[in-house]
DNA sequence: TTATGTTAGTGTCAAAGTAACACAAACAAT
DNA sequence: ATTGTTTGTGTTACTTTGACACTAACATAA
């Protein structure tokens, strides 16, 4: 096929889909894997819960767009972001064609005071295993993100962005158990996780808890970031 | 941010990037992992080699677009296709903004008579480890596709679409060796690959070769297809 | 017909990794 | 001082992986 030629900045030779990003932001909250959703304030799906996201601007990359939309709609900062998948079914948006570049993000739990968003009526965390019906194809997107998260647990450092900078092995094990949905033997977990050399002792110990203090660990600095992780 | 409202079919409230697909089609040819490239007949990068691909139409999904463009530009049919990654750097195309949904495809080697493409001067197979300089960011895309292919070897059936429907264990082992770049022990390979139960005996044997005939195997039918595989 | 070249097909053993298992120590709260 | 809770630690059986060599069956060439 022939290429649409650029004439000035716009190029209307061919119709184009709109391009948006959506973000599946996970955290671990109250012992459950949770995802951040916004209540839509506009049609379509007004009043439904949906993923945060919005339209791509011409001067930003998809990743930048995802970060900007998250900030605008929820005020949350993330500790990890990667592209998940692009959803491009012709009729996934009932209004007109919108291609969504879905992203996958993580943040450690803290009592995020969720900002009232511009065009969102509300923003809240939901337990991933107890989600309401979502707008558009957002249930599919969340499902794929959960798969990806579980799959990456065992060959990456993906659990670390869900914890604060310093954490105990007990807390890390909880993250693994919650995401995989299976109990893990404490001694085996500690042996294996330390053998990977992704975390190191800080020398400090936790205090203030009603039990024996635990060694605090941190992620070892890795340096480079690559496509997809 | 507010949403662009649809007025009729077009929606010009916001500037939009063009959306295209590119396809990294691999085959095993002459003992080497090879990728299909076209020689660009138009500017920019006229005369350079590039991935096959083209612009998304409003009535087709990204996957359909990838298949259509492959057919149009090269006449090749594929045995496997999945989305790879969406490349959206602001200036990845020097003309104007083009977002590319890159795909990853496989086909068994056969003496494909490569169709002279509409807007491609030529189409040829290249050894992946001896590629020319490519147009746009296509070298990055091929690199990512090679990573993905190697990574999936050991937890998926990704090698099978590179072979004809019936194949010998020797041929399958060659695929693994070529993609991983490492020699594999024949006995261990056979034990492990059969234990996965992804392939089964056909009962038939190869013939016509100047050596002992080998059992022919085929992929066991799996049924469902899922996101990303 | 025989010899040669080439790939198919097969089992054992050592090493490494994984999974199951229990109890004392250190703190806060009562 | 007692209770409740989490930390921290080692050994053993089991499973998986990796190394290793020879005979069988065909086509081809001598």
Coordinates of C-alpha atoms (C1' of nucleotides) in Angstrom, one line a residue:
Chain A
X1 CA 0.0 0.0 0.0
X2 CA 1.1 3.6 -0.5
X3 CA 2.1 5.7 2.4
X4 CA 0.1 8.7 3.5
X5 CA 2.3 11.7 2.7
X6 CA 2.9 14.4 5.3
X7 CA 1.6 17.8 4.2
X8 CA 2.4 20.1 7.1
X9 CA 1.8 18.7 10.5
X10 CA -1.5 17.0 9.9
X11 CA -2.0 14.2 7.5
X12 CA -5.6 13.5 6.6
X13 CA -5.2 11.2 3.6
X14 CA -6.3 8.3 5.8
X15 CA -8.5 8.0 8.7
X16 CA -6.7 7.1 11.9
X17 CA -7.6 5.5 15.1
X18 CA -7.2 7.5 18.3
X19 CA -4.4 6.3 20.5
X20 CA -4.7 6.1 24.2
X21 CA -2.9 4.4 27.1
X22 CA -4.4 2.6 30.0
X23 CA -2.6 1.7 33.2
X24 CA -3.0 -1.3 35.4
X25 CA -1.5 -0.1 38.7
X26 CA -1.0 -2.8 41.3
X27 CA -0.2 -2.6 44.9
X28 CA -0.4 -4.9 47.9
X29 CA -2.9 -3.6 50.3
X30 CA -4.5 -5.3 53.3
X31 CA -3.0 -8.6 52.3
X32 CA -4.5 -8.6 48.8
X33 CA -3.3 -7.7 45.4
X34 CA -5.2 -4.5 44.5
X35 CA -5.6 -2.4 41.4
X36 CA -6.4 1.3 41.1
X37 CA -9.6 2.1 39.3
X38 CA -11.4 5.4 38.5
X39 CA -15.1 5.9 38.3
X40 CA -16.0 7.3 35.0
X41 CA -17.6 10.7 35.1
X42 CA -18.5 10.8 31.4
X43 CA -20.2 8.6 28.8
X44 CA -19.7 6.0 27.7
X45 CA -19.8 3.8 30.7
X46 CA -20.5 6.8 32.9
X47 CA -20.5 5.6 36.5
X48 CA -18.6 2.4 35.7
X49 CA -15.2 1.7 37.1
X50 CA -12.4 1.7 34.6
X51 CA -8.6 1.8 34.4
X52 CA -6.9 5.2 34.5
X53 CA -5.6 6.3 31.2
X54 CA -6.1 8.8 28.4
X55 CA -5.1 10.0 25.0
X56 CA -1.6 10.1 23.7
X57 CA -0.2 13.6 22.9
X58 CA 2.0 14.2 19.9
X59 CA 5.0 15.2 22.0
X60 CA 5.1 12.3 24.4
X61 CA 6.0 8.6 24.3
X62 CA 3.4 6.0 25.4
X63 CA 5.3 5.6 28.7
X64 CA 5.3 9.3 29.3
X65 CA 1.6 9.4 28.5
X66 CA 0.9 6.7 31.0
X67 CA 2.8 8.4 33.8
X68 CA 1.1 11.8 33.0
X69 CA -2.4 10.3 33.0
X70 CA -1.8 8.5 36.2
X71 CA -0.6 11.7 37.9
X72 CA -3.6 13.7 36.4
X73 CA -6.3 11.3 37.3
X74 CA -5.1 9.9 40.6
X75 CA -2.0 11.7 41.8
X76 CA -0.2 8.4 42.4
X77 CA 3.5 7.9 41.6
X78 CA 4.7 4.5 40.5
X79 CA 7.9 2.6 41.2
X80 CA 7.7 0.5 38.1
X81 CA 6.2 0.8 34.7
X82 CA 6.3 -1.3 31.6
X83 CA 4.3 -1.7 28.4
X84 CA 1.8 -4.6 28.7
X85 CA 0.0 -5.1 25.4
X86 CA -1.8 -3.0 22.8
X87 CA -5.5 -3.6 22.5
X88 CA -6.8 -2.8 19.1
X89 CA -10.1 -4.6 18.5
X90 CA -12.1 -2.5 16.1
X91 CA -15.1 -2.0 18.3
X92 CA -13.5 -2.0 21.7
X93 CA -14.8 1.6 22.2
X94 CA -18.4 2.1 21.3
X95 CA -17.9 5.7 20.2
X96 CA -15.1 5.5 17.6
X97 CA -11.9 3.6 17.1
X98 CA -9.5 3.8 20.0
X99 CA -6.3 1.8 20.2
X100 CA -5.1 1.4 23.7
X101 CA -1.5 0.8 24.7
X102 CA -2.0 -0.9 28.0
X103 CA 0.7 -0.5 30.7
X104 CA 1.5 -2.4 33.8
X105 CA 2.7 -0.5 36.9
X106 CA 3.6 -1.1 40.5
X107 CA 3.8 1.0 43.6
X108 CA 4.5 0.1 47.3
X109 CA 1.4 0.5 49.4
X110 CA 1.1 3.7 51.4
X111 CA -1.9 5.6 52.4
X112 CA -2.0 7.3 49.1
X113 CA -4.4 10.2 49.4
X114 CA -6.0 9.7 46.0
X115 CA -6.5 12.9 44.3
X116 CA -9.9 13.7 42.9
X117 CA -9.3 13.4 39.2
X118 CA -10.3 15.9 36.5
X119 CA -12.7 13.7 34.6
X120 CA -13.0 10.9 37.1
X121 CA -15.7 11.0 39.7
X122 CA -13.7 8.9 42.1
X123 CA -10.5 6.8 42.4
X124 CA -10.2 3.7 44.6
X125 CA -8.2 0.6 45.2
X126 CA -10.0 -2.7 44.5
X127 CA -9.0 -6.2 45.5
X128 CA -8.1 -7.9 42.2
X129 CA -10.0 -11.0 43.1
X130 CA -13.2 -9.1 43.7
X131 CA -13.5 -6.6 40.9
X132 CA -16.7 -4.9 39.7
X133 CA -17.7 -5.1 36.1
X134 CA -15.3 -2.8 34.2
X135 CA -15.8 -0.4 31.3
X136 CA -14.6 -1.3 27.8
X137 CA -12.3 -4.3 27.6
X138 CA -10.7 -3.4 30.9
X139 CA -11.4 -6.7 32.6
X140 CA -9.3 -8.4 29.9
X141 CA -6.5 -5.9 30.4
X142 CA -6.4 -6.5 34.2
X143 CA -6.5 -10.2 33.7
X144 CA -3.6 -10.1 31.3
X145 CA -1.7 -7.9 33.7
X146 CA -2.3 -10.3 36.6
X147 CA -0.9 -13.2 34.4
X148 CA 2.1 -11.2 33.5
X149 CA 2.8 -10.3 37.2
X150 CA 2.6 -13.9 38.3
X151 CA 4.7 -15.1 35.5
X152 CA 7.5 -12.6 36.2
X153 CA 7.7 -13.4 39.9
X154 CA 10.1 -16.2 39.4
X155 CA 12.6 -14.8 37.0
X156 CA 12.8 -11.2 37.7
X157 CA 12.9 -8.6 40.5
X158 CA 9.3 -7.6 39.9
X159 CA 8.3 -8.0 43.5
X160 CA 10.6 -5.4 44.8
X161 CA 8.8 -2.3 43.4
X162 CA 5.8 -3.4 45.5
X163 CA 7.8 -2.9 48.7
X164 CA 9.3 0.2 50.4
X165 CA 13.1 0.7 49.9
X166 CA 13.9 -1.3 53.0
X167 CA 11.9 -4.4 53.8
X168 CA 12.0 -7.6 55.7
X169 CA 12.2 -11.1 54.2
X170 CA 8.9 -11.8 55.8
X171 CA 7.3 -8.9 53.9
X172 CA 8.9 -10.0 50.6
X173 CA 7.6 -13.6 51.2
X174 CA 4.1 -12.2 51.7
X175 CA 4.3 -10.5 48.4
X176 CA 5.2 -13.8 46.7
X177 CA 2.5 -15.6 48.5
X178 CA -0.2 -13.1 47.6
X179 CA 0.7 -12.9 44.0
X180 CA 1.2 -16.6 43.4
X181 CA -1.8 -17.5 45.7
X182 CA 0.2 -20.3 47.3
X183 CA 1.9 -20.6 50.7
X184 CA 5.7 -20.8 50.6
X185 CA 8.1 -22.6 53.0
X186 CA 10.0 -19.9 54.9
X187 CA 13.4 -21.6 54.9
X188 CA 13.3 -22.5 51.3
X189 CA 12.2 -19.1 50.3
X190 CA 15.0 -17.4 52.2
X191 CA 17.6 -19.7 50.7
X192 CA 16.4 -19.2 47.1
X193 CA 15.8 -15.5 47.3
X194 CA 19.2 -14.7 48.8
X195 CA 20.9 -17.0 46.2
X196 CA 19.6 -14.7 43.5
X197 CA 21.6 -11.8 44.8
X198 CA 18.9 -9.3 44.0
X199 CA 18.7 -8.0 47.5
X200 CA 21.3 -7.3 50.3
X201 CA 21.3 -6.6 54.0
X202 CA 21.1 -3.0 55.1
X203 CA 22.6 -3.9 58.5
X204 CA 19.5 -2.3 60.1
X205 CA 16.7 -4.1 61.9
X206 CA 13.0 -3.4 62.0
X207 CA 11.7 -2.2 65.4
X208 CA 8.5 -1.3 67.0
X209 CA 6.7 -4.5 66.1
X210 CA 5.3 -6.8 68.8
X211 CA 7.7 -9.6 67.9
X212 CA 11.3 -10.3 67.2
X213 CA 13.0 -7.6 65.1
X214 CA 13.9 -8.6 61.5
X215 CA 16.9 -7.7 59.3
X216 CA 16.0 -5.0 56.8
X217 CA 17.0 -5.7 53.2
X218 CA 17.2 -3.5 50.1
X219 CA 17.3 -4.1 46.3
X220 CA 20.9 -4.2 45.0
X221 CA 21.5 -1.5 42.4
X222 CA 21.1 -3.0 39.0
X223 CA 21.8 0.0 36.8
X224 CA 20.5 -0.6 33.3
X225 CA 16.9 -0.7 32.2
X226 CA 15.9 -2.6 29.2
X227 CA 13.0 -3.1 26.9
X228 CA 10.2 -4.9 28.6
X229 CA 12.3 -6.2 31.5
Chain B
X1 CA -8.1 15.4 30.3
X2 CA -11.3 15.6 28.3
X3 CA -12.1 13.1 25.6
X4 CA -12.2 14.0 21.9
X5 CA -15.9 13.8 21.0
X6 CA -16.9 11.9 17.9
X7 CA -18.6 14.0 15.3
X8 CA -19.5 11.8 12.4
X9 CA -16.7 9.3 11.6
X10 CA -13.8 11.6 11.8
X11 CA -12.7 13.3 15.0
X12 CA -10.2 16.1 14.5
X13 CA -10.3 17.7 17.9
X14 CA -6.8 16.4 18.6
X15 CA -3.9 15.5 16.4
X16 CA -3.3 11.8 16.2
X17 CA -0.3 9.7 15.4
X18 CA -0.5 7.3 12.4
X19 CA -0.7 3.7 13.4
X20 CA 1.2 1.0 11.6
X21 CA 2.3 -2.6 12.1
X22 CA 5.7 -4.1 11.4
X23 CA 6.3 -7.8 11.2
X24 CA 9.5 -9.7 12.1
X25 CA 9.0 -13.0 10.3
X26 CA 11.5 -15.6 11.2
X27 CA 12.3 -18.9 9.4
X28 CA 15.1 -21.4 9.7
X29 CA 17.0 -21.4 6.4
X30 CA 20.3 -23.0 5.5
X31 CA 21.0 -23.7 9.1
X32 CA 20.5 -20.1 10.2
X33 CA 17.8 -18.1 11.8
X34 CA 16.6 -15.7 9.1
X35 CA 14.3 -12.8 8.9
X36 CA 12.3 -11.5 6.0
X37 CA 13.1 -7.9 4.8
X38 CA 12.0 -5.7 2.0
X39 CA 13.9 -3.1 0.2
X40 CA 12.2 0.2 0.5
X41 CA 11.1 1.7 -2.8
X42 CA 10.1 5.1 -1.3
X43 CA 11.5 7.8 0.9
X44 CA 12.5 7.9 3.6
X45 CA 15.2 5.3 3.7
X46 CA 14.7 4.6 0.0
X47 CA 16.9 1.7 -0.9
X48 CA 17.4 0.6 2.7
X49 CA 16.2 -2.7 4.0
X50 CA 13.3 -2.7 6.4
X51 CA 10.7 -4.8 8.0
X52 CA 7.5 -5.5 6.1
X53 CA 4.5 -3.6 7.4
X54 CA 2.1 -0.8 6.8
X55 CA -0.7 1.4 8.0
X56 CA -3.6 0.1 10.0
X57 CA -7.0 0.4 8.4
X58 CA -10.1 1.4 10.4
X59 CA -11.8 -2.0 9.8
X60 CA -9.1 -4.4 10.8
X61 CA -7.3 -5.4 14.0
X62 CA -3.6 -5.0 14.4
X63 CA -3.1 -8.7 13.8
X64 CA -5.3 -8.6 10.7
X65 CA -3.3 -5.7 9.4
X66 CA 0.0 -7.5 10.0
X67 CA -1.2 -10.5 8.0
X68 CA -2.6 -8.4 5.2
X69 CA 0.6 -6.4 4.9
X70 CA 2.7 -9.5 4.8
X71 CA 0.6 -11.0 2.1
X72 CA 0.6 -7.8 0.1
X73 CA 4.3 -7.1 0.4
X74 CA 5.8 -10.5 0.3
X75 CA 3.1 -13.1 -0.5
X76 CA 4.2 -15.2 2.5
X77 CA 1.9 -17.1 4.8
X78 CA 2.8 -17.5 8.4
X79 CA 2.2 -20.4 10.8
X80 CA 2.4 -18.2 14.0
X81 CA 1.8 -14.6 14.8
X82 CA 1.8 -12.7 18.0
X83 CA 2.1 -9.1 19.0
X84 CA 5.6 -8.2 20.1
X85 CA 5.7 -4.6 21.4
X86 CA 4.5 -1.2 20.3
X87 CA 7.2 1.3 19.4
X88 CA 6.1 4.8 20.0
X89 CA 9.1 7.1 20.3
X90 CA 8.1 10.5 19.1
X91 CA 10.7 10.8 16.3
X92 CA 11.0 7.2 15.2
X93 CA 9.8 8.2 11.8
X94 CA 11.5 11.3 10.3
X95 CA 8.4 12.4 8.4
X96 CA 5.7 12.6 11.0
X97 CA 4.6 10.6 14.0
X98 CA 4.0 6.9 13.4
X99 CA 3.3 4.4 16.1
X100 CA 4.2 0.9 15.2
X101 CA 2.7 -2.2 16.7
X102 CA 5.5 -4.7 16.0
X103 CA 4.6 -8.3 15.5
X104 CA 6.5 -11.5 15.7
X105 CA 5.8 -14.3 13.1
X106 CA 7.1 -17.7 12.2
X107 CA 6.9 -19.9 9.1
X108 CA 8.5 -23.2 8.2
X109 CA 11.2 -22.8 5.5
X110 CA 10.1 -23.7 2.0
X111 CA 11.3 -22.2 -1.2
X112 CA 8.9 -19.3 -0.8
X113 CA 8.7 -17.6 -4.2
X114 CA 8.8 -14.1 -2.8
X115 CA 6.2 -12.0 -4.5
X116 CA 7.4 -8.7 -5.9
X117 CA 5.8 -6.2 -3.5
X118 CA 3.7 -3.2 -4.4
X119 CA 5.8 -0.6 -2.8
X120 CA 8.9 -2.7 -2.1
X121 CA 11.7 -2.9 -4.6
X122 CA 12.6 -6.4 -3.4
X123 CA 12.0 -8.9 -0.6
X124 CA 14.7 -11.3 0.7
X125 CA 15.6 -13.5 3.6
X126 CA 18.6 -12.4 5.7
X127 CA 20.6 -14.3 8.3
X128 CA 19.7 -12.7 11.6
X129 CA 23.3 -12.6 12.7
X130 CA 24.4 -10.8 9.5
X131 CA 21.9 -8.1 8.9
X132 CA 22.4 -4.9 7.0
X133 CA 21.7 -1.5 8.5
X134 CA 17.9 -1.2 8.7
X135 CA 15.5 1.7 8.3
X136 CA 13.8 3.5 11.2
X137 CA 14.2 1.6 14.5
X138 CA 13.8 -1.7 12.8
X139 CA 17.1 -3.1 14.2
X140 CA 15.8 -2.6 17.7
X141 CA 12.6 -4.4 16.7
X142 CA 14.4 -7.4 15.3
X143 CA 16.7 -7.5 18.3
X144 CA 13.7 -7.6 20.7
X145 CA 12.1 -10.3 18.5
X146 CA 15.2 -12.5 18.7
X147 CA 15.2 -12.1 22.5
X148 CA 11.6 -13.1 22.7
X149 CA 12.1 -16.1 20.4
X150 CA 15.0 -17.4 22.5
X151 CA 13.2 -16.8 25.8
X152 CA 10.1 -18.7 24.7
X153 CA 12.0 -21.8 23.5
X154 CA 12.0 -23.4 26.9
X155 CA 8.5 -22.8 28.1
X156 CA 6.4 -22.9 25.0
X157 CA 5.8 -24.7 21.7
X158 CA 7.3 -21.8 19.8
X159 CA 9.7 -24.0 17.9
X160 CA 6.9 -26.0 16.2
X161 CA 5.7 -23.4 13.8
X162 CA 9.2 -23.3 12.3
X163 CA 8.8 -26.9 11.1
X164 CA 6.5 -28.6 8.6
X165 CA 3.6 -30.5 10.1
X166 CA 5.6 -33.7 10.3
X167 CA 9.2 -33.6 11.4
X168 CA 11.9 -35.6 13.0
X169 CA 13.4 -35.1 16.4
X170 CA 16.7 -34.3 14.7
X171 CA 15.1 -31.4 12.8
X172 CA 13.5 -30.1 16.0
X173 CA 16.8 -30.3 17.9
X174 CA 18.4 -28.3 15.1
X175 CA 15.8 -25.5 15.6
X176 CA 16.6 -25.4 19.3
X177 CA 20.3 -25.3 18.6
X178 CA 20.1 -22.6 16.0
X179 CA 17.9 -20.3 18.1
X180 CA 19.8 -20.8 21.4
X181 CA 23.2 -20.8 19.7
X182 CA 24.3 -23.8 21.8
X183 CA 24.8 -27.4 21.0
X184 CA 22.4 -29.8 22.8
X185 CA 22.9 -33.4 23.9
X186 CA 20.8 -35.6 21.8
X187 CA 19.7 -38.0 24.4
X188 CA 18.8 -35.4 27.0
X189 CA 16.9 -33.4 24.4
X190 CA 14.8 -36.3 23.4
X191 CA 14.0 -37.2 26.9
X192 CA 12.9 -33.7 27.8
X193 CA 11.1 -32.7 24.7
X194 CA 9.0 -35.9 24.8
X195 CA 8.3 -35.4 28.5
X196 CA 6.6 -32.1 27.7
X197 CA 3.9 -34.0 25.7
X198 CA 3.7 -31.3 23.0
X199 CA 4.5 -33.7 20.2
X200 CA 3.5 -37.2 19.4
X201 CA 4.6 -39.9 17.0
X202 CA 2.8 -40.1 13.6
X203 CA 3.8 -43.8 13.1
X204 CA 5.4 -42.8 9.8
X205 CA 9.1 -42.7 9.1
X206 CA 11.2 -40.4 7.0
X207 CA 12.6 -41.9 3.9
X208 CA 14.8 -41.0 1.0
X209 CA 17.7 -39.7 3.1
X210 CA 21.1 -41.2 2.9
X211 CA 21.0 -42.5 6.5
X212 CA 18.7 -44.4 8.9
X213 CA 15.1 -43.3 8.7
X214 CA 13.7 -41.4 11.6
X215 CA 10.3 -41.4 13.3
X216 CA 8.1 -38.5 12.2
X217 CA 6.4 -36.5 14.9
X218 CA 3.6 -33.9 14.9
X219 CA 2.4 -31.3 17.3
X220 CA -0.4 -32.5 19.6
X221 CA -3.5 -30.5 19.1
X222 CA -3.8 -27.9 21.8
X223 CA -7.1 -26.2 20.9
X224 CA -7.3 -22.8 22.5
X225 CA -5.3 -19.8 21.6
X226 CA -4.6 -17.1 24.2
X227 CA -3.3 -13.6 24.5
X228 CA 0.4 -13.4 23.9
X229 CA 0.9 -17.2 24.3
Chain C
dT1 C1' 28.6 -56.8 -3.2
dT2 C1' 31.1 -54.3 0.0
dA3 C1' 32.7 -50.4 2.3
dT4 C1' 31.8 -45.7 3.7
dG5 C1' 29.3 -41.8 5.4
dT6 C1' 25.6 -40.1 8.0
dT7 C1' 21.9 -39.7 11.1
dA8 C1' 18.6 -42.4 14.4
dG9 C1' 17.9 -44.3 18.6
dT10 C1' 18.8 -45.8 23.3
dG11 C1' 20.4 -45.9 29.4
dT12 C1' 23.2 -44.9 33.5
dC13 C1' 25.2 -42.3 36.9
dA14 C1' 26.8 -38.1 39.2
dA15 C1' 25.6 -33.5 40.4
dA16 C1' 22.6 -29.9 41.3
dG17 C1' 18.4 -28.1 42.6
dT18 C1' 13.9 -28.4 44.9
dA19 C1' 10.7 -29.6 48.7
dA20 C1' 9.5 -31.1 53.2
dC21 C1' 10.2 -30.6 57.9
dA22 C1' 10.6 -28.2 63.8
dC23 C1' 12.3 -25.4 67.3
dA24 C1' 14.6 -21.7 70.0
dA25 C1' 15.1 -16.4 70.0
dA26 C1' 13.5 -11.6 70.5
dC27 C1' 10.5 -8.4 70.8
dA28 C1' 5.5 -5.8 72.5
dA29 C1' 1.6 -6.2 75.1
dT30 C1' -0.9 -7.7 78.9
Chain D
dA1 C1' 6.2 -13.2 84.3
dT2 C1' 3.3 -14.9 80.7
dT3 C1' 1.4 -14.8 76.1
dG4 C1' 1.4 -14.0 71.3
dT5 C1' 3.8 -13.2 67.2
dT6 C1' 7.4 -13.2 63.9
dT7 C1' 12.4 -14.2 63.1
dG8 C1' 16.0 -17.1 61.9
dT9 C1' 18.3 -21.4 61.1
dG10 C1' 20.0 -27.1 58.7
dT11 C1' 19.3 -31.7 57.2
dT12 C1' 17.4 -35.2 54.3
dA13 C1' 14.8 -37.3 50.6
dC14 C1' 13.3 -36.5 46.0
dT15 C1' 13.5 -34.7 41.4
dT16 C1' 15.8 -32.8 37.7
dT17 C1' 19.6 -31.9 34.9
dG18 C1' 23.9 -32.9 32.5
dA19 C1' 27.6 -35.8 30.9
dC20 C1' 28.7 -39.6 28.3
dA21 C1' 29.3 -44.1 23.7
dC22 C1' 27.7 -47.4 21.0
dT23 C1' 24.7 -50.1 17.6
dA24 C1' 21.1 -49.7 13.8
dA25 C1' 19.5 -48.4 9.2
dC26 C1' 19.6 -46.2 5.3
dA27 C1' 22.0 -44.1 0.5
dT28 C1' 25.9 -43.8 -2.1
dA29 C1' 30.2 -44.8 -4.1
dA30 C1' 33.7 -48.0 -5.0

